[in-house]
Short mmCIF file of C-alpha atoms in Angstrom, two decimals:
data_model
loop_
_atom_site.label_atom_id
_atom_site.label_comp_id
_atom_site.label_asym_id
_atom_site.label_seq_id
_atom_site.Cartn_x
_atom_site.Cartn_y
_atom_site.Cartn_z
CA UNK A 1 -15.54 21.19 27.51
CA UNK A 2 -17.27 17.68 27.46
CA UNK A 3 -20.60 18.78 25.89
CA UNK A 4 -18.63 21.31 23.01
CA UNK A 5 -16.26 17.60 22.17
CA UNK A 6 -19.90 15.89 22.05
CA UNK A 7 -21.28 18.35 18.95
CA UNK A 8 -19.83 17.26 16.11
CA UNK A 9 -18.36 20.51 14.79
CA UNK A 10 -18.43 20.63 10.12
CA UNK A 11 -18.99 17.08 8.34
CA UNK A 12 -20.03 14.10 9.53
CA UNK A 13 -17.34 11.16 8.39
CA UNK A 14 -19.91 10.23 5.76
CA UNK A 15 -19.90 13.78 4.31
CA UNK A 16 -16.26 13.82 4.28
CA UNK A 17 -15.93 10.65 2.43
CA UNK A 18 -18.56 12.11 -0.34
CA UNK A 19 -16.55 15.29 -0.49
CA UNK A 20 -13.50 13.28 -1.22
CA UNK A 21 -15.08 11.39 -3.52
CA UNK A 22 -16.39 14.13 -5.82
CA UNK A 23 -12.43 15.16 -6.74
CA UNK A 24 -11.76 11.74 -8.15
CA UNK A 25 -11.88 11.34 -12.03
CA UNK A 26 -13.25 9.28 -14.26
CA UNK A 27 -10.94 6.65 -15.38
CA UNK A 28 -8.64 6.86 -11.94
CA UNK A 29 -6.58 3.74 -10.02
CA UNK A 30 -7.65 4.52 -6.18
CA UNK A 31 -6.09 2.83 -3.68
CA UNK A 32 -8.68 3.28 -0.30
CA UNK A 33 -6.74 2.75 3.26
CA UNK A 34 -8.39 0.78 5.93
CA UNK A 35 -11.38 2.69 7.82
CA UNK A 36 -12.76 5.66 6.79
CA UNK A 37 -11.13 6.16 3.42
CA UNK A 38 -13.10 3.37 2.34
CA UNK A 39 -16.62 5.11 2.47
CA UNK A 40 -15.32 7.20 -0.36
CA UNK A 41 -16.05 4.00 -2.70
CA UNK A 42 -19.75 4.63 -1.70
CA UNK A 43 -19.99 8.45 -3.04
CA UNK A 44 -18.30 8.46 -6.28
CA UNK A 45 -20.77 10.38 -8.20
CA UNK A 46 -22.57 7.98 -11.39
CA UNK A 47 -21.07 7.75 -14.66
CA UNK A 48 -17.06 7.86 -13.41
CA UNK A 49 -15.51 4.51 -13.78
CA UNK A 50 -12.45 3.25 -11.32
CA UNK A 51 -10.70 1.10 -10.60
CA UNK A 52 -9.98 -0.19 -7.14
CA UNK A 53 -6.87 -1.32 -6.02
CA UNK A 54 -5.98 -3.61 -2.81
CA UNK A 55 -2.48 -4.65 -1.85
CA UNK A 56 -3.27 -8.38 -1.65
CA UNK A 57 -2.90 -8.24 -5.73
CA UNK A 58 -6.45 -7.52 -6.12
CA UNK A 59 -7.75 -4.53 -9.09
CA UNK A 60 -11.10 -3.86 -9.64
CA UNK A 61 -12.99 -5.20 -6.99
CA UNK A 62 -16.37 -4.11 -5.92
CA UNK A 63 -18.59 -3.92 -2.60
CA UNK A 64 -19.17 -6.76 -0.08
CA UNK A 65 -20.96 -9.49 -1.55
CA UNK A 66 -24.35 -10.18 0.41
CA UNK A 67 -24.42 -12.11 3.55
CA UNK A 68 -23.83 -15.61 3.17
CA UNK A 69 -21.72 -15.57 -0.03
CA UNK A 70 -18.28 -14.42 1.36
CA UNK A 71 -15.59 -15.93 -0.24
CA UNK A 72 -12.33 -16.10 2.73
CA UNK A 73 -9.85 -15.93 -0.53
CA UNK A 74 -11.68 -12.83 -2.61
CA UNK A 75 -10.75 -9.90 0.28
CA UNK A 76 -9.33 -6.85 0.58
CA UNK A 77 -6.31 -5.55 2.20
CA UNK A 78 -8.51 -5.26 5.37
CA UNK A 79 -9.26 -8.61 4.96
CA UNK A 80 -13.08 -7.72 4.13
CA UNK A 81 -14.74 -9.77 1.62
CA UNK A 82 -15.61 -8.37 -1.61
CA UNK A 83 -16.87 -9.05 -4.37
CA UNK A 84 -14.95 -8.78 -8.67
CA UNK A 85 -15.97 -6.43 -10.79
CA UNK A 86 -15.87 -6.94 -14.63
CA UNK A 87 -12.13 -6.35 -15.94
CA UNK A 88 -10.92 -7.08 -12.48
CA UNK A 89 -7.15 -8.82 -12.18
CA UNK A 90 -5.46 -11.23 -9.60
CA UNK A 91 -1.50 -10.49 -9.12
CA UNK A 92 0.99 -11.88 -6.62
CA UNK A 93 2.53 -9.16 -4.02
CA UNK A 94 5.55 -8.05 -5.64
CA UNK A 95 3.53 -7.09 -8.55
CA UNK A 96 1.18 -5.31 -6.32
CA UNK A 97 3.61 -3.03 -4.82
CA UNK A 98 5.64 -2.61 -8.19
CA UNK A 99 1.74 -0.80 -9.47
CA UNK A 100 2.17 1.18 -5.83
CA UNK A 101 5.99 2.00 -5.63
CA UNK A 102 5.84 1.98 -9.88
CA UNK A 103 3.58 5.06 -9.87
CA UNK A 104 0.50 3.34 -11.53
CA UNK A 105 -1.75 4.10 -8.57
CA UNK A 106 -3.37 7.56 -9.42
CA UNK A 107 -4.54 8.33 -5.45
CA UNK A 108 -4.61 6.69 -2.31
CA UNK A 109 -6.72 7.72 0.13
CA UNK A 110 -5.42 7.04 3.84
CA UNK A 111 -6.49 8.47 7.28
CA UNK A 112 -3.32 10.29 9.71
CA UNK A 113 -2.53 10.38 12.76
CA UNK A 114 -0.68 13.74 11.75
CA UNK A 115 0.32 15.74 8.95
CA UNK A 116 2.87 18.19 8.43
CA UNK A 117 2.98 21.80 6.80
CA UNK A 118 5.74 20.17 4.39
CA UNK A 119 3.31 17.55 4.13
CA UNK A 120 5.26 14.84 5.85
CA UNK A 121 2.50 11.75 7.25
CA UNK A 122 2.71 9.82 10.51
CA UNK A 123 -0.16 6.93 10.41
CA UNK A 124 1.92 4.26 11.74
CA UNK A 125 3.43 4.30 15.36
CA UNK A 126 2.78 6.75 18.11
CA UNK A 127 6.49 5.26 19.35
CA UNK A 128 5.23 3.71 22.65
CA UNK A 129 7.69 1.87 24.02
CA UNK A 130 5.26 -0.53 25.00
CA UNK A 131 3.10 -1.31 21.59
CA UNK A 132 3.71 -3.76 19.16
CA UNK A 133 5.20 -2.18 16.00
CA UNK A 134 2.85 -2.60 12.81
CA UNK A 135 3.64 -0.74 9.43
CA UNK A 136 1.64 -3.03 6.69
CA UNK A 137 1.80 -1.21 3.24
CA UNK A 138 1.36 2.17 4.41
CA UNK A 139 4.91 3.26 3.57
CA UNK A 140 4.89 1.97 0.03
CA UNK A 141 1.62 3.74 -0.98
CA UNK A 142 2.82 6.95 0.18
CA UNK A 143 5.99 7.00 -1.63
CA UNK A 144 4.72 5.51 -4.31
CA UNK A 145 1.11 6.54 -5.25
CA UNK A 146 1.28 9.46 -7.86
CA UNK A 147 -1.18 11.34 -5.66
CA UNK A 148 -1.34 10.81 -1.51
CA UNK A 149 -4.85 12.57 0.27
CA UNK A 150 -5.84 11.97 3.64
CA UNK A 151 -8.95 11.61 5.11
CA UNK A 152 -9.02 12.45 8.81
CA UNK A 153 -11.00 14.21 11.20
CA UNK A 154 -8.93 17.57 11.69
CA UNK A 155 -8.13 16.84 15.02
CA UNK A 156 -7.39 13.99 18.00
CA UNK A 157 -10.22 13.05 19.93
CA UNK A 158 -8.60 15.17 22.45
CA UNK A 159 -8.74 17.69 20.28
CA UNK A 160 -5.06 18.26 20.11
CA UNK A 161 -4.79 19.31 16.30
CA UNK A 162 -3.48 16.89 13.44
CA UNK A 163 -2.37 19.17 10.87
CA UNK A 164 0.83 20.26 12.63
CA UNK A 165 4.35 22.09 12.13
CA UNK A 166 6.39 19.22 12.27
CA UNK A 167 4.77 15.65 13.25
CA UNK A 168 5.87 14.34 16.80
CA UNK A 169 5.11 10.32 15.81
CA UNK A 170 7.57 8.64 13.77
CA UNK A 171 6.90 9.27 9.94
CA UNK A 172 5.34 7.03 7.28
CA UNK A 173 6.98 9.05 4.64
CA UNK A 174 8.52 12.60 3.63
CA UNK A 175 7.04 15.56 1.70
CA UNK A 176 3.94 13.17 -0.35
CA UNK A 177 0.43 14.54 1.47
CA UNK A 178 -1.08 16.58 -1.22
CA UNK A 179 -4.58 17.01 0.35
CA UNK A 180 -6.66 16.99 3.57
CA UNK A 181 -10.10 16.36 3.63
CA UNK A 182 -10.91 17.40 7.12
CA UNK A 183 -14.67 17.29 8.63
CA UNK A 184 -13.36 21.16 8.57
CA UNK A 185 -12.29 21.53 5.12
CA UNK A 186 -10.16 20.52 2.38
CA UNK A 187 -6.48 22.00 2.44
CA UNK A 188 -3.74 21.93 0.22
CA UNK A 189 -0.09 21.06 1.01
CA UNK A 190 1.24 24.34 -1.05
CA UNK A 191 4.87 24.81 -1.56
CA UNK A 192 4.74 27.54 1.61
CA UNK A 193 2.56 25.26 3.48
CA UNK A 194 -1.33 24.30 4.40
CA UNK A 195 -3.63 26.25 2.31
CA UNK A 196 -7.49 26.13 2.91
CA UNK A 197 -9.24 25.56 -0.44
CA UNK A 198 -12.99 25.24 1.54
CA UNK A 199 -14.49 25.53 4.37
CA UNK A 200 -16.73 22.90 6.45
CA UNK A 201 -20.49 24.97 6.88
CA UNK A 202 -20.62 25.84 10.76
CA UNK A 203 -17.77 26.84 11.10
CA UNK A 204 -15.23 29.97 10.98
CA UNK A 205 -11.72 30.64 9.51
CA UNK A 206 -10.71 31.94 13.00
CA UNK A 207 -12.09 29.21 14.66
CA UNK A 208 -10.43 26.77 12.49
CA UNK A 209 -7.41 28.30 12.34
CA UNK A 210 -7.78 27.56 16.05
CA UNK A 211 -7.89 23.81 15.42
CA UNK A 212 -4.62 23.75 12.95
CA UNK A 213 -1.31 23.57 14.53
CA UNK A 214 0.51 25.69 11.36
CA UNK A 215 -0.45 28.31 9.72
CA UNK A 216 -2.92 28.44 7.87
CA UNK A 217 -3.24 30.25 4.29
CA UNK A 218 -6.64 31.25 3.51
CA UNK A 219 -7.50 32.64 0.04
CA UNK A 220 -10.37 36.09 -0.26
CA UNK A 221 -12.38 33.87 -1.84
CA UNK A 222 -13.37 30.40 0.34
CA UNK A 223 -16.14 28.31 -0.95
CA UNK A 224 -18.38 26.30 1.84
CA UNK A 225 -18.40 22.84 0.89
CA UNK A 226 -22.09 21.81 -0.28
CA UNK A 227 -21.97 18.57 1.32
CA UNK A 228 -25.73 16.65 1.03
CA UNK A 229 -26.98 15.40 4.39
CA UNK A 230 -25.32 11.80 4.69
CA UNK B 1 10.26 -39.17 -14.47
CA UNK B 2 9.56 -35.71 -12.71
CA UNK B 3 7.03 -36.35 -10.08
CA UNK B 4 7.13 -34.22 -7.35
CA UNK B 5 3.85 -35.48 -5.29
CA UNK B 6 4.74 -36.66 -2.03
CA UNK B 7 2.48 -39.15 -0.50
CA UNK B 8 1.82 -37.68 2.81
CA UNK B 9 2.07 -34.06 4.63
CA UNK B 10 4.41 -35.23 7.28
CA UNK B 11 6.51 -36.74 4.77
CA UNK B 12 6.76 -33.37 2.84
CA UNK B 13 7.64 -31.24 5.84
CA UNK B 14 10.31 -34.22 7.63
CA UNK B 15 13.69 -32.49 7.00
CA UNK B 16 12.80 -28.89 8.34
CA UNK B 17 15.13 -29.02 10.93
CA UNK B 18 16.01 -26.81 13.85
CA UNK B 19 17.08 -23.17 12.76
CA UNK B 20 15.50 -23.25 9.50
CA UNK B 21 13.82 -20.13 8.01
CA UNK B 22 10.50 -20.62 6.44
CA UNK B 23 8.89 -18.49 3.97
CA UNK B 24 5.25 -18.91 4.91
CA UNK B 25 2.57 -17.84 2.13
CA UNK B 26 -0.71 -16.39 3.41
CA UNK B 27 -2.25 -12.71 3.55
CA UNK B 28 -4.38 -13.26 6.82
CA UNK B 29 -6.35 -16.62 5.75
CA UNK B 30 -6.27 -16.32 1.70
CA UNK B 31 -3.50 -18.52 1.11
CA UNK B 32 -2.41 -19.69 4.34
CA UNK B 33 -1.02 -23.45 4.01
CA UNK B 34 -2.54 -24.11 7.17
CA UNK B 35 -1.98 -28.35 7.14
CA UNK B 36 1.67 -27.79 5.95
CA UNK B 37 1.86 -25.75 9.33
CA UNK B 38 0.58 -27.82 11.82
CA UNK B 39 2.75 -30.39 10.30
CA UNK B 40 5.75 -28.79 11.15
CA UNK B 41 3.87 -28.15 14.72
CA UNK B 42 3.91 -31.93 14.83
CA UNK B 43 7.79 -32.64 13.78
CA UNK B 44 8.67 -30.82 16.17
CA UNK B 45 11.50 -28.30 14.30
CA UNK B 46 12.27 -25.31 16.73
CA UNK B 47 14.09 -21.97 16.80
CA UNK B 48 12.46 -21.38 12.93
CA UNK B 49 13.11 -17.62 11.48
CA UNK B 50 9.24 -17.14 9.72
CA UNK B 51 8.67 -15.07 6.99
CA UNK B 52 4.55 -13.68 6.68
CA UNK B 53 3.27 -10.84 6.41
CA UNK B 54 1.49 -11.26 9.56
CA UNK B 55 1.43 -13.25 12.88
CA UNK B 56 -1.30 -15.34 12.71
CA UNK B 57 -5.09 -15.28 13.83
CA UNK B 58 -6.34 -17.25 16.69
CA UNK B 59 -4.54 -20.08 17.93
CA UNK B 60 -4.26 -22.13 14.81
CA UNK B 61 -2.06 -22.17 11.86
CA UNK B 62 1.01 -19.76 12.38
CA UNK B 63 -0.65 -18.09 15.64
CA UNK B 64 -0.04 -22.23 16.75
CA UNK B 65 3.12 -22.40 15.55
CA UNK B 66 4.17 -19.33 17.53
CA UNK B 67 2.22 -19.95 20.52
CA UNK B 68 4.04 -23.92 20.37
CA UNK B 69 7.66 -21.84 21.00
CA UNK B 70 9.04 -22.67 17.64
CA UNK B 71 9.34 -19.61 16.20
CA UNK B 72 12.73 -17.55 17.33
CA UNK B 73 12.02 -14.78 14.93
CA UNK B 74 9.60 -13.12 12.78
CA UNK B 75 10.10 -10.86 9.48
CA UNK B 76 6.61 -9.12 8.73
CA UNK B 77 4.92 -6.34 8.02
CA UNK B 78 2.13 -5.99 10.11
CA UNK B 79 2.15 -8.14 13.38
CA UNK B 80 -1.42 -7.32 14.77
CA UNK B 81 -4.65 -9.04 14.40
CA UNK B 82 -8.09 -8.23 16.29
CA UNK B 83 -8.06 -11.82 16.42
CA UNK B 84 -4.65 -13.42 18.53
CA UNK B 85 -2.83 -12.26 21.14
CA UNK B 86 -0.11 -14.98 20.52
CA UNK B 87 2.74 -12.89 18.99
CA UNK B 88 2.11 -9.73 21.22
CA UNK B 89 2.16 -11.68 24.37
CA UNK B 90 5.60 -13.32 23.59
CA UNK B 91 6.72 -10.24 21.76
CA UNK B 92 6.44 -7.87 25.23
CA UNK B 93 7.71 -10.71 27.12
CA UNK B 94 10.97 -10.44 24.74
CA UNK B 95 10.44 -14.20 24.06
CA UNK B 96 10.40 -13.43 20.04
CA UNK B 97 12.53 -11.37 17.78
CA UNK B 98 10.40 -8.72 15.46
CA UNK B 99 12.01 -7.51 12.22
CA UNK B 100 9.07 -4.98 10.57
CA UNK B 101 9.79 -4.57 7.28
CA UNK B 102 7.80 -2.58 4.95
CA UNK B 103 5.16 -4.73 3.10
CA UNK B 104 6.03 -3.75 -0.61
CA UNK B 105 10.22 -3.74 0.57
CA UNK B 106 9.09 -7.11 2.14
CA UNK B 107 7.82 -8.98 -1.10
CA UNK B 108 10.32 -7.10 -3.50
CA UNK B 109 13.25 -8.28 -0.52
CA UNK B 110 11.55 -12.15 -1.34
CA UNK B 111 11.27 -11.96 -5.47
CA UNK B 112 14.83 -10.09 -5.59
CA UNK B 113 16.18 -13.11 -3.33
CA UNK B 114 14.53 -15.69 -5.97
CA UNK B 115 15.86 -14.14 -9.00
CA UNK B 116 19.09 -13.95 -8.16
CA UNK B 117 19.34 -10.00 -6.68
CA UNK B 118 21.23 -9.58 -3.70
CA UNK B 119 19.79 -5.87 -2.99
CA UNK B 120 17.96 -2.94 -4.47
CA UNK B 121 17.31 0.25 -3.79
CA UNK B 122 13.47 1.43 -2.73
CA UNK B 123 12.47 4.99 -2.01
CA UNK B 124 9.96 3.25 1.07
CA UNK B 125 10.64 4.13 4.12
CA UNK B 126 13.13 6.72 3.03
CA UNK B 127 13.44 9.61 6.62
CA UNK B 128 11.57 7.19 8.72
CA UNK B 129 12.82 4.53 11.64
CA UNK B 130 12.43 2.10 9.32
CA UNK B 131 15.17 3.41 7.21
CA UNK B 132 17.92 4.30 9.80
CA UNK B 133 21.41 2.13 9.62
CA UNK B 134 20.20 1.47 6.31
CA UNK B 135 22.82 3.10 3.39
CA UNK B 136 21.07 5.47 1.37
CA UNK B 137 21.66 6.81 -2.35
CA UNK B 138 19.99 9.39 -4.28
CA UNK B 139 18.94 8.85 -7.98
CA UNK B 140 17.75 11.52 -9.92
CA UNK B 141 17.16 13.83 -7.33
CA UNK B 142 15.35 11.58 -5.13
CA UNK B 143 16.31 9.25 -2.27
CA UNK B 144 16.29 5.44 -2.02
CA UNK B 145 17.15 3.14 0.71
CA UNK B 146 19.11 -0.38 0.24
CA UNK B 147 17.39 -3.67 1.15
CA UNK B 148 19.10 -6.53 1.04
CA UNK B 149 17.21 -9.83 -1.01
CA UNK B 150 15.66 -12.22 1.03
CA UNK B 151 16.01 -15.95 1.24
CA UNK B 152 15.23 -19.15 2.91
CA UNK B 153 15.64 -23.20 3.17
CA UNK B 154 11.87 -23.67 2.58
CA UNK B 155 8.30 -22.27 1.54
CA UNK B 156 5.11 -23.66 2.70
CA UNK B 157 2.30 -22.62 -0.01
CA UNK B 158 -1.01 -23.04 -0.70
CA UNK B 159 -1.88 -23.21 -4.04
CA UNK B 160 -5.30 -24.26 -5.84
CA UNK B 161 -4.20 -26.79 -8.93
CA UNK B 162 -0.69 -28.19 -9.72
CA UNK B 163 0.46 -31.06 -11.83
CA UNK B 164 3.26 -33.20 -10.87
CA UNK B 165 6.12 -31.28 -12.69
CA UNK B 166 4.70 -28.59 -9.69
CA UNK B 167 3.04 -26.35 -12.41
CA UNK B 168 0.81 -24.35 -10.24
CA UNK B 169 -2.49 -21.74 -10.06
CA UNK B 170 -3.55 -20.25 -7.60
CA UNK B 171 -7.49 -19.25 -6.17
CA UNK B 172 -7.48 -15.70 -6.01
CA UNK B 173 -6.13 -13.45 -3.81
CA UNK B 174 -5.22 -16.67 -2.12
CA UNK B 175 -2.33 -16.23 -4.85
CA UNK B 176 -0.52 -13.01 -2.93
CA UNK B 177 3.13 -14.20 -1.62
CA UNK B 178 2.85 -18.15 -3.52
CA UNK B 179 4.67 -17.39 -6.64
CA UNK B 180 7.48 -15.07 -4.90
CA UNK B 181 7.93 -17.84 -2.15
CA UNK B 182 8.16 -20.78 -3.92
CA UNK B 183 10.79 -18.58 -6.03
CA UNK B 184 13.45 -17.75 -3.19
CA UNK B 185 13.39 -20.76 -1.05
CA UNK B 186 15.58 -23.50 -1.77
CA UNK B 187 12.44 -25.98 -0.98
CA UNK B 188 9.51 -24.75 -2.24
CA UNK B 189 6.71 -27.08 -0.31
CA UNK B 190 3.35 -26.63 -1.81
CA UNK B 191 -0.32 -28.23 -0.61
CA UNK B 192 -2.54 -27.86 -3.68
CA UNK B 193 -6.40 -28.36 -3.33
CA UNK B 194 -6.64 -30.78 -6.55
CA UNK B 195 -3.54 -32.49 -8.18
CA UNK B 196 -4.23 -32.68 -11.87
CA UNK B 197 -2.56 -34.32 -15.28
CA UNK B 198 0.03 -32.82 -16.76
CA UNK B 199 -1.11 -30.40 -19.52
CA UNK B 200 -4.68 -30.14 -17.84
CA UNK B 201 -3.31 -26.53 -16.69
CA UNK B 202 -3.24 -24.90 -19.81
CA UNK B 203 0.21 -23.48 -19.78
CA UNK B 204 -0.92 -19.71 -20.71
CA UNK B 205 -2.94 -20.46 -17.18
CA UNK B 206 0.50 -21.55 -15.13
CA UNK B 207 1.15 -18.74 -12.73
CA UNK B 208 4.22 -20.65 -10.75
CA UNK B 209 5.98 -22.71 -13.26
CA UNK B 210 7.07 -25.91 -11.58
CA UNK B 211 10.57 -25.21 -12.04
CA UNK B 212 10.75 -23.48 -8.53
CA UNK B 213 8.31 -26.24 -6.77
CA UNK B 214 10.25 -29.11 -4.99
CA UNK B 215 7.37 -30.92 -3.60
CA UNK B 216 3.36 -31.04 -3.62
CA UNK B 217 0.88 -32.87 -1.43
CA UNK B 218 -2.67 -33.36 -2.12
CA UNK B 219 -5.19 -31.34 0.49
CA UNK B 220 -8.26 -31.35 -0.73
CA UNK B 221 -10.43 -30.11 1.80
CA UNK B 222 -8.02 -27.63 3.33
CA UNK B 223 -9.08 -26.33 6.81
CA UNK B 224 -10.66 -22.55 6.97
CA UNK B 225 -8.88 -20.81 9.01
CA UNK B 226 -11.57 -17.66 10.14
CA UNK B 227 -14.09 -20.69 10.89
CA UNK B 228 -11.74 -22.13 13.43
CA UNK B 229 -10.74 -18.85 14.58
CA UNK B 230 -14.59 -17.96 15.39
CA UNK B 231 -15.06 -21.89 16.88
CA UNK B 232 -12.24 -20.97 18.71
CA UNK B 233 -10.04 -24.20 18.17
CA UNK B 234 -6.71 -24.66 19.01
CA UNK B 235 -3.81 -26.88 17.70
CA UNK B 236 -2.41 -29.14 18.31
#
């Protein structure tokens, strides 16, 4: 069991972040959670232009500056340094959230801890009595972004699925996941429930249909996503 | 004459007293009016209600304040840093109050309090624990939750220029909760990095008009917080 958890099984986290990236448009407001979700900055491919937004009241910021010229009051939500990019805009926190919860963020990106078939999100709390509660802006952006994909490996490191009936931890927010970009594949939240649009190479429908906690809708025709090596 | 510079910090921060709630600017370090804070360390004000969106880093700055006993509650959003254990320590020995609010319902709950709105609906948090005793109305087919405005005797900002009517601008993202703050809190206290003429901030420039400052003092080599955090310094 050990050695089949050690091989990697589809995308590496790099590859999932570039497959991501390859669906946003030219032109688009992207909000990227904390993590993984923001290696999709990185793959965007050439000749799109977005614009980034952070929930300090930051929009159009750009990579970490080199060492040495980090600025502690130009960061990011993670509280990263980064750097402007031209056209960029400061704005205090209310405004910030009114461009989330106003629907003038096109996407966010954000990683799960699980998703529902109805596409309900948990990312916040596994309820344990004993932690610390912590919810930072991850409510807002999902009820508030016009478009909500996550980014996630498809399942726990215990390899208990993520992409579930009905979501055990308490929820971030009701009904908003539209997408799941899996190191298995990307799938849909349809109206009936999760619907693979492609597949991860290395990998079969049975077998992931293995890894899924709902079912699964698979269409006759599944492309393999074409992933470069990353 | 308007002047609202006060001559020292401790003179600026004297009548917090006990059971006041504070409106503290700061998203992690950008912003955080760290002097103002270890001011009110030093006067010695206890069982304070703080308003932040975090709960401090190290043991400096709010993390101090906390760690000092002063703080009875806390209203934030996200109460966890890699870099203090201050607030989780006292928090699981049920020595502080948490209220977790949303961080978007959180500065909307502190601008609605400064302009005068005593509660709105939001459709965050809507079917999670975040939401429950909370009324609930639906508008246009979709659901909202009530939050109540938000706020406070005083507001400790850090701001980059101000002029002594308390016109300020900010550095930044170091600008995130300022203007809100300084708007619902019936003391707005703010340390500015340069105090400047009148009409040297071009008003088009003035982010916080100094209507909703009460007082200013001059820091102008304000402490950083992540370098005292990685020296690992304490205060007092």
């Amino acid at each position: 069991m050990s050695e089949t958890q050690a091989k990697r099984l589809g995308l590496s986290r790099k590859q999932m972040a570039w497959r991501a990236a390859q669906d946003l448009q030219d032109g688009a407001v992207v909000n990227l959670g904390i993590g993984m979700p923001e290696l999709v900055a990185s793959y965007v491919p050439d000749g799109r232009e977005l614009l980034y937004h952070s929930e300090n009241g930051l929009l159009g910021f750009g990579p970490p500056p080199p060492a040495g010229q980090e600025d502690p009051e130009l960061i990011n939500a993670g509280k990263k340094p980064v750097t402007l990019l031209p056209g960029a805009s400061f704005f205090h926190h209310a405004d910030s959230f009114a461009m989330i919860r106003g629907g003038h963020i096109d996407v966010c990106i954000l990683g799960a801890m699980q998703v529902a078939a109805n596409g309900d999100i948990a990312n916040w709390s596994t309820g344990a009595a004993d932690a610390v509660p912590a919810v930072g802006g991850a409510m807002d952006l999902v009820a508030g972004a016009r478009a909500i994909w996550v980014l996630s490996e498809h399942t726990t490191r215990d390899g208990a699925p993520k992409l579930v009936e009905q979501c055990s931890y308490p929820l971030t927010g009701q009904g908003v996941v539209r997408r799941i970009y899996s190191n298995l594949g990307l799938i849909e939240v349809s109206e009936t429930g999760f619907r693979l649009l492609e597949i991860a190479p290395g990998i079969s429908v049975e077998e992931l249909r293995a890894l899924t906690g709902a079912p699964l809708e698979v269409p006759d025709s599944l492309p393999q996503i074409d992933a470069p090596e990353l | 004459m308007i002047n609202k510079i006060r001559r020292s910090i401790p003179e600026a921060v004297e009548d917090i007293k006990d059971g006041a709630t504070l409106l503290i600017g700061g998203f992690g370090e950008a912003g955080s009016p760290i002097e103002l804070i270890h001011a009110v360390i030093d006067q010695g004000a206890r069982e304070l209600t703080v308003v932040n969106n975090n709960a401090g880093n190290g043991q400096v700055g709010l993390a101090a304040l906390i760690a000092a006993g002063r703080v009875r509650k806390v209203i934030c959003s996200y109460p966890r840093s890699s870099h203090s254990r201050v607030f989780t320590e006292l928090y699981r020995a049920g020595k502080i109050e948490l209220e977790l609010v949303p961080q978007g319902t959180l500065a909307e709950r502190i601008r609605a309090g400064g302009a005068g709105i005593p509660a709105f609906y939001t459709p965050t948090s809507v079917g999670t624990p975040l939401a429950e005793g909370k009324e609930e109305r639906e508008f246009d087919g979709r659901r909202y939750v009530l939050e109540r405005g938000l706020r406070a005797d005083f507001a400790l900002v850090k701001a980059e220029r101000a002029d002594r009517f308390g016109n300020l601008a900010y550095n930044k993202v170091a600008r995130n909760f300022g203007p809100i703050m300084c708007m619902a809190a019936e003391t707005a206290i703010v340390q500015v990095r340069r105090l400047v003429e009148p009409g040297e901030i071009d008003p088009e420039q003035v982010v916080t008009p100094g209507v909703f400052v009460k007082r200013l003092v001059e820091v102008p080599e304000p402490l950083v917080e992540s370098e005292l955090v990685a020296q690992g310094a304490s205060y007092p």
